Coordinates of C-alpha atoms and ligand atoms in Angstrom, one line a residue:
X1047 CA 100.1 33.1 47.1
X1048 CA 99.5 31.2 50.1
X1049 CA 103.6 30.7 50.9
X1050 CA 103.4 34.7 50.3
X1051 CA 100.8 35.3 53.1
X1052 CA 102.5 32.9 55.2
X1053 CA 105.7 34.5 54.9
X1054 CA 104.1 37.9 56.4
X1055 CA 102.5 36.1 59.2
X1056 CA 105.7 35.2 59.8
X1057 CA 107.1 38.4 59.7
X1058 CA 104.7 39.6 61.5
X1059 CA 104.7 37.4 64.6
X1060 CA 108.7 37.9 64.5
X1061 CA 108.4 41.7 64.8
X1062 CA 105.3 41.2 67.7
X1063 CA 107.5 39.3 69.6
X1064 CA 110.3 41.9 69.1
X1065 CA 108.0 44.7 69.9
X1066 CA 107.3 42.4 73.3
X1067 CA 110.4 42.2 74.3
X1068 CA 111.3 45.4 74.0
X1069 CA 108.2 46.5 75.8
X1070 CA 108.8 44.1 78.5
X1071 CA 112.4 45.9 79.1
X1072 CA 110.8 48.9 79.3
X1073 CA 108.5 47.8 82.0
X1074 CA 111.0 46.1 84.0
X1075 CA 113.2 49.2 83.3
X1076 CA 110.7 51.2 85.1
X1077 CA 110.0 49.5 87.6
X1078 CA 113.4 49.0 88.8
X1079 CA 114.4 52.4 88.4
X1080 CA 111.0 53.4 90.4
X1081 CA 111.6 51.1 93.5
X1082 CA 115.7 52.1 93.6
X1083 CA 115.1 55.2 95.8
X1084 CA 112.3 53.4 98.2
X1085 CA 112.1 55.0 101.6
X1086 CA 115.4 54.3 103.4
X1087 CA 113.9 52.9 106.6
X1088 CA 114.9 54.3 110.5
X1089 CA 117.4 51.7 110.8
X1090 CA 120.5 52.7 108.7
X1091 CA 122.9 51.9 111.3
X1092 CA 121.4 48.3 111.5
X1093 CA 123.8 46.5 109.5
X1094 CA 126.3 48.8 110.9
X1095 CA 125.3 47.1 114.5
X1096 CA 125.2 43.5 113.0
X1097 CA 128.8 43.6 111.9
X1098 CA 129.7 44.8 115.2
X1099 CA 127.2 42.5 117.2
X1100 CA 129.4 39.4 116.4
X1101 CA 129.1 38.5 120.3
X1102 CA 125.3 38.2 119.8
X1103 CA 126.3 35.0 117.5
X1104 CA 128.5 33.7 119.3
X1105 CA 126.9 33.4 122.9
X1106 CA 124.2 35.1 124.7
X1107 CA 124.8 36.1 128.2
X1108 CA 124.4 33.3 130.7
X1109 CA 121.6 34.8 132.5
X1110 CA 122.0 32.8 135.9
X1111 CA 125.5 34.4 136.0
X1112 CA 125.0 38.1 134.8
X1113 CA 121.1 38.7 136.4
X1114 CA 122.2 38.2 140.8
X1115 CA 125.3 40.4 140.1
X1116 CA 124.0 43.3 137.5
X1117 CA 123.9 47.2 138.6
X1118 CA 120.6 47.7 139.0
X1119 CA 120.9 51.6 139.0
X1120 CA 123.1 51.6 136.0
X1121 CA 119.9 50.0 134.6
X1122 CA 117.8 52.5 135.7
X1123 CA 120.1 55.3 134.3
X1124 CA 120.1 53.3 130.9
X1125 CA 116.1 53.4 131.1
X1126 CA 116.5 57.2 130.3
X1127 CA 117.0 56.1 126.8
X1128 CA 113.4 54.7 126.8
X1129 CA 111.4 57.2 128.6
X1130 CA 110.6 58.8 126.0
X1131 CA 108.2 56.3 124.6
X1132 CA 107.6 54.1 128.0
X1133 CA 106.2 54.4 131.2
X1134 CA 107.3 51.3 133.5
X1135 CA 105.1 52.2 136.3
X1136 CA 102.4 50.0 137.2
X1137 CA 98.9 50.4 135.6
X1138 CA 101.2 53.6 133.7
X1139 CA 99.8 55.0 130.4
X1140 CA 100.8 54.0 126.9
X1141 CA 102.5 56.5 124.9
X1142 CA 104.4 56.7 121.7
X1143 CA 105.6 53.5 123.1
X1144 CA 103.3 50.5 125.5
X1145 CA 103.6 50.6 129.9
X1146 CA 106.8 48.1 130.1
X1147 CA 105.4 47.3 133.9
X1148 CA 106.1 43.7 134.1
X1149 CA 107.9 43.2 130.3
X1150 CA 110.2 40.7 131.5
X1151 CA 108.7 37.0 130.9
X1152 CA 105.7 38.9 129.6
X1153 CA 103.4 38.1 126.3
X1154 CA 104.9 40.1 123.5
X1155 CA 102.6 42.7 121.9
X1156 CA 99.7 41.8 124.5
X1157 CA 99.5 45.6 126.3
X1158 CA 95.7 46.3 125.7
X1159 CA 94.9 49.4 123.7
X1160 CA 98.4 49.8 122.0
X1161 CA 98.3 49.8 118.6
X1162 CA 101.5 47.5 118.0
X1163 CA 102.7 47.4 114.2
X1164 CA 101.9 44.2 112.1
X1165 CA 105.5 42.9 112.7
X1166 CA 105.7 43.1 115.8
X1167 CA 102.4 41.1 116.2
X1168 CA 104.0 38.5 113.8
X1169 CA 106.9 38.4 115.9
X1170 CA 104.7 37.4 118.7
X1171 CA 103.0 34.4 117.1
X1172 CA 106.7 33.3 116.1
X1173 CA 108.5 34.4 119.8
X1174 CA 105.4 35.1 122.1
X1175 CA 107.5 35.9 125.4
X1176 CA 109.9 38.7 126.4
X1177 CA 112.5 36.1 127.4
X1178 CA 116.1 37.4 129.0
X1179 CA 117.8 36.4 125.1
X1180 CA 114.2 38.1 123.3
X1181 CA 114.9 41.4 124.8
X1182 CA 118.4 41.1 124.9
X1183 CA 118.3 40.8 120.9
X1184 CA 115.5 43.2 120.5
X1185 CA 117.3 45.8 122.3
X1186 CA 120.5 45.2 120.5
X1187 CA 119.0 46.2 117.7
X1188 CA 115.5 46.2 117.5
X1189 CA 114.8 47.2 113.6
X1190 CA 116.8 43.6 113.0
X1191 CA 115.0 41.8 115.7
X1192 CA 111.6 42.7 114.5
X1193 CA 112.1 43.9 110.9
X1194 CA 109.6 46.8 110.3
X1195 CA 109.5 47.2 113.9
X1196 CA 108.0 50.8 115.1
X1197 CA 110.0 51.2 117.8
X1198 CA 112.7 53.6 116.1
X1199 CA 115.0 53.2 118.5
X1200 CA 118.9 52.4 116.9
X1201 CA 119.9 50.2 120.0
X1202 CA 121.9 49.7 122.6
X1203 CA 125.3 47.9 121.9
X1204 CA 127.1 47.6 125.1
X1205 CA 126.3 43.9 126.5
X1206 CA 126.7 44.9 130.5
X1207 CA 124.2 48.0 129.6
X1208 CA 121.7 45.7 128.0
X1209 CA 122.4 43.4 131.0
X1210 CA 121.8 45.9 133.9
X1211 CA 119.1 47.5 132.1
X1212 CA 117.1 43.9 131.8
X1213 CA 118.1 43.1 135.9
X1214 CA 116.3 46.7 136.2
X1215 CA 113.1 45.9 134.3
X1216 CA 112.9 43.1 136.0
X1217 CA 112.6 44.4 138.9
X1218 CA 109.5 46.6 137.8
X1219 CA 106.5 44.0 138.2
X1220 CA 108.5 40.9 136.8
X1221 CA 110.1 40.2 140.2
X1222 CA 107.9 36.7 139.8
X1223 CA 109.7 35.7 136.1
X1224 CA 112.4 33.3 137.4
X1225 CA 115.9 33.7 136.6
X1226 CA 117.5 30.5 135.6
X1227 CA 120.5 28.5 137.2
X1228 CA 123.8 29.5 136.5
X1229 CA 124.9 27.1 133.6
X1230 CA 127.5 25.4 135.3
X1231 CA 129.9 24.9 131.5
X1232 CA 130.2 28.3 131.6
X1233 CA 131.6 28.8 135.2
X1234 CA 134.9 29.7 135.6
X1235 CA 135.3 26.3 137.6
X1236 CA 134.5 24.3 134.3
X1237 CA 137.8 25.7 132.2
X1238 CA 140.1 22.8 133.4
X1239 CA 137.3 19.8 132.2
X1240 CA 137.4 21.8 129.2
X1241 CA 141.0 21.8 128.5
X1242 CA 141.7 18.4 128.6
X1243 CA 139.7 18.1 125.7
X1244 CA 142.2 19.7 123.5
X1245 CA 144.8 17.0 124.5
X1246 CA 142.3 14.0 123.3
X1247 CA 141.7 15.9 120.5
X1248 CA 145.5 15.9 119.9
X1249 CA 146.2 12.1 120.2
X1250 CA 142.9 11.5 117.9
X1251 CA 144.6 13.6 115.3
X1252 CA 148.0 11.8 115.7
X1253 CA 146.2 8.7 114.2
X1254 CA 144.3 10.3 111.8
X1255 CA 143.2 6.8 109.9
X1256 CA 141.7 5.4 112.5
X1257 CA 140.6 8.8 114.6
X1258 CA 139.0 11.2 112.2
X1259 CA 136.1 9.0 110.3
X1260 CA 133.6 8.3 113.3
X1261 CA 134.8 11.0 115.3
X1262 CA 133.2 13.7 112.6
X1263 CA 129.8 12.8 111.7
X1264 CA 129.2 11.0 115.6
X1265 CA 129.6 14.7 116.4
X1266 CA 127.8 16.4 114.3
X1267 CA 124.9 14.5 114.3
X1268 CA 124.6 14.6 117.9
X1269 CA 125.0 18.3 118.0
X1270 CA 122.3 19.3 115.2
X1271 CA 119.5 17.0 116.8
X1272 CA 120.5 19.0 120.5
X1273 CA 119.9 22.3 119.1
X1274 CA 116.7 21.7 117.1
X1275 CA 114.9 20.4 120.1
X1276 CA 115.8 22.2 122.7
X1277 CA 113.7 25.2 121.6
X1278 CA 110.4 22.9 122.6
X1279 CA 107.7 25.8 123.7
X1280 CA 105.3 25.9 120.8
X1281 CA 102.5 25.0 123.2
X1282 CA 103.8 27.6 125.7
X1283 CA 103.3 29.8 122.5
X1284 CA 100.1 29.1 122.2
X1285 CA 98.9 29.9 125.8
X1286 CA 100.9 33.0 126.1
X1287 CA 99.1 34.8 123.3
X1288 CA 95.7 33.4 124.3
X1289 CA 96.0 35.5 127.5
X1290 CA 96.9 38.9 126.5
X1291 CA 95.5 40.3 129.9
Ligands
HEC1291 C1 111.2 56.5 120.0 C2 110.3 55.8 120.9 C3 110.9 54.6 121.6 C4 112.0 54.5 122.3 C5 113.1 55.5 122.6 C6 112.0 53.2 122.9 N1 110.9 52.5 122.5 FE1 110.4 50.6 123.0 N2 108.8 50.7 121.8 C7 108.4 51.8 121.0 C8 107.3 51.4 120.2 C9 106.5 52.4 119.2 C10 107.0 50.1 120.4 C11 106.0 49.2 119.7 C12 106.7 48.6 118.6 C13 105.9 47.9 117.5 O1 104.6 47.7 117.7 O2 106.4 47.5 116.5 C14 107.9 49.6 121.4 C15 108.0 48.3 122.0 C16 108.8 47.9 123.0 C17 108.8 46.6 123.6 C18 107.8 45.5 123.3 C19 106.6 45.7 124.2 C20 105.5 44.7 124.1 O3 104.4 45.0 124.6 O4 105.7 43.7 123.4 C21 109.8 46.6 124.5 C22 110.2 45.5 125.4 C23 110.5 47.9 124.5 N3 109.8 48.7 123.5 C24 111.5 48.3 125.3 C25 112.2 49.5 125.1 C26 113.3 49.8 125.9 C27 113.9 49.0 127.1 C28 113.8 51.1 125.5 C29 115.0 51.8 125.9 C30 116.2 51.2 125.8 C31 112.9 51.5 124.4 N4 111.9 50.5 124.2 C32 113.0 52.7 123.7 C33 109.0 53.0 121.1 C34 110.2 53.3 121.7

């Protein structure tokens, strides 16, 4: 009698859990078939840009070289883009966009009484100033700089326009934001050091016994520890949003 009543509550929990699982499909089911057409975003041609924008990963420009020698009225015809949305004057009005006056160096997202979007004010706690390579990335493709950006602007592509267009806001109210020394490996004058390198290289890889164990990790090591602290301006960070005006 007992074995018999068992033997249903087993049955039963069996078919509950069947009924769960086919419920929980369901669900899901829904769900994903709901989110599928979500709003397409501004930014189509993002990913587009990114394939393209291989240079951005591979070097940015070298400011000390490209700022003293950029066309500073090609920059001001490739401000036309932006006029739209930005006055650059000083003291000049907000619009769709915030008064640029002085961008260059500046805090990011500090223009008082601009309602900036919530990524680009959690851009500014992560990047907190306009540096030469921040607006050089934003306005390659801003959407992909600042992901969920408002600024629905595509981009600009051309590295020389982005170039002379930054030279140009400089030179509206950030004439005080210095530009830094030319980096002297990537002067034309440093190609020879550079290619006796390759000929080391060479004789290291004749003897590859002896050549090729320390050579590898002595390298790598020395080049990861470089790049993660070169970057050192969280306190800067700090400081820079904590004076927004
Ligand atoms: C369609 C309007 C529009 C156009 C065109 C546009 N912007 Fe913007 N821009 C905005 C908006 C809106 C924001 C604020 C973005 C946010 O809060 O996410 C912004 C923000 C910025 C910022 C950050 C300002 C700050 O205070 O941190 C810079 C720099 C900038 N734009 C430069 C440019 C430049 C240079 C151009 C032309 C190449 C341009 N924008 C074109 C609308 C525009």
């Amino acid at each position: 009698m007992s074995g018999d009543l068992n033997g249903n509550k087993i049955l039963g929990a069996v078919l509950a859990t069947a009924f769960v699982i086919v419920g929980v499909q369901q669900v899901t089911g829904a769900i994903y078939h709901s989110e599928a057409p979500e709003k397409m975003g501004y930014f189509v041609d993002a990913p587009e840009e990114a394939a393209g924008g291989a240079a951005e990963a591979v070097l940015p420009p070298d400011w000390g070289t490209v700022l003293p020698t950029a066309d500073l009225a090609a920059g001001e015809a490739a401000f036309a883009r932006c006029v739209a949305c930005h006055t650059i004057n000083a003291g000049g009005a907000s619009g769709t966009g915030p008064n640029l006056n002085g961008i260059v160096g500046g805090a990011v997202a500090a223009r008082g009484g601009f309602a900036y979007s919530d990524a680009m004010k959690t851009h500014a706690a992560e990047a907190p100033t306009w540096t030469y390579d921040q607006l050089d990335q934003f306005l390659t493709a801003p959407g992909r700089h600042v992901p969920g950006t408002k600024m629905s602007f595509a981009g600009i592509r051309d590295t020389q326009t982005r170039v002379n267009l930054i030279a140009w806001l400089r030179s509206q109210g950030s004439g005080g934001y210095a530009v830094p020394a030319p980096d002297p490996a990537r002067q034309p004058g440093a190609a020879p050091a550079e290619g006796e390198t390759p000929e080391g290289a060479a004789v290291e890889a004749g003897t590859p016994t002896s050549g090729l164990g320390p050579q590898v990790p002595v390298t790598g090591a020395a080049g990861q520890s470089t790049v993660q602290e070169s970057p050192a301006a969280p306190s800067a960070a700090t400081s820079g949003t904590a004076s927004p005006r």
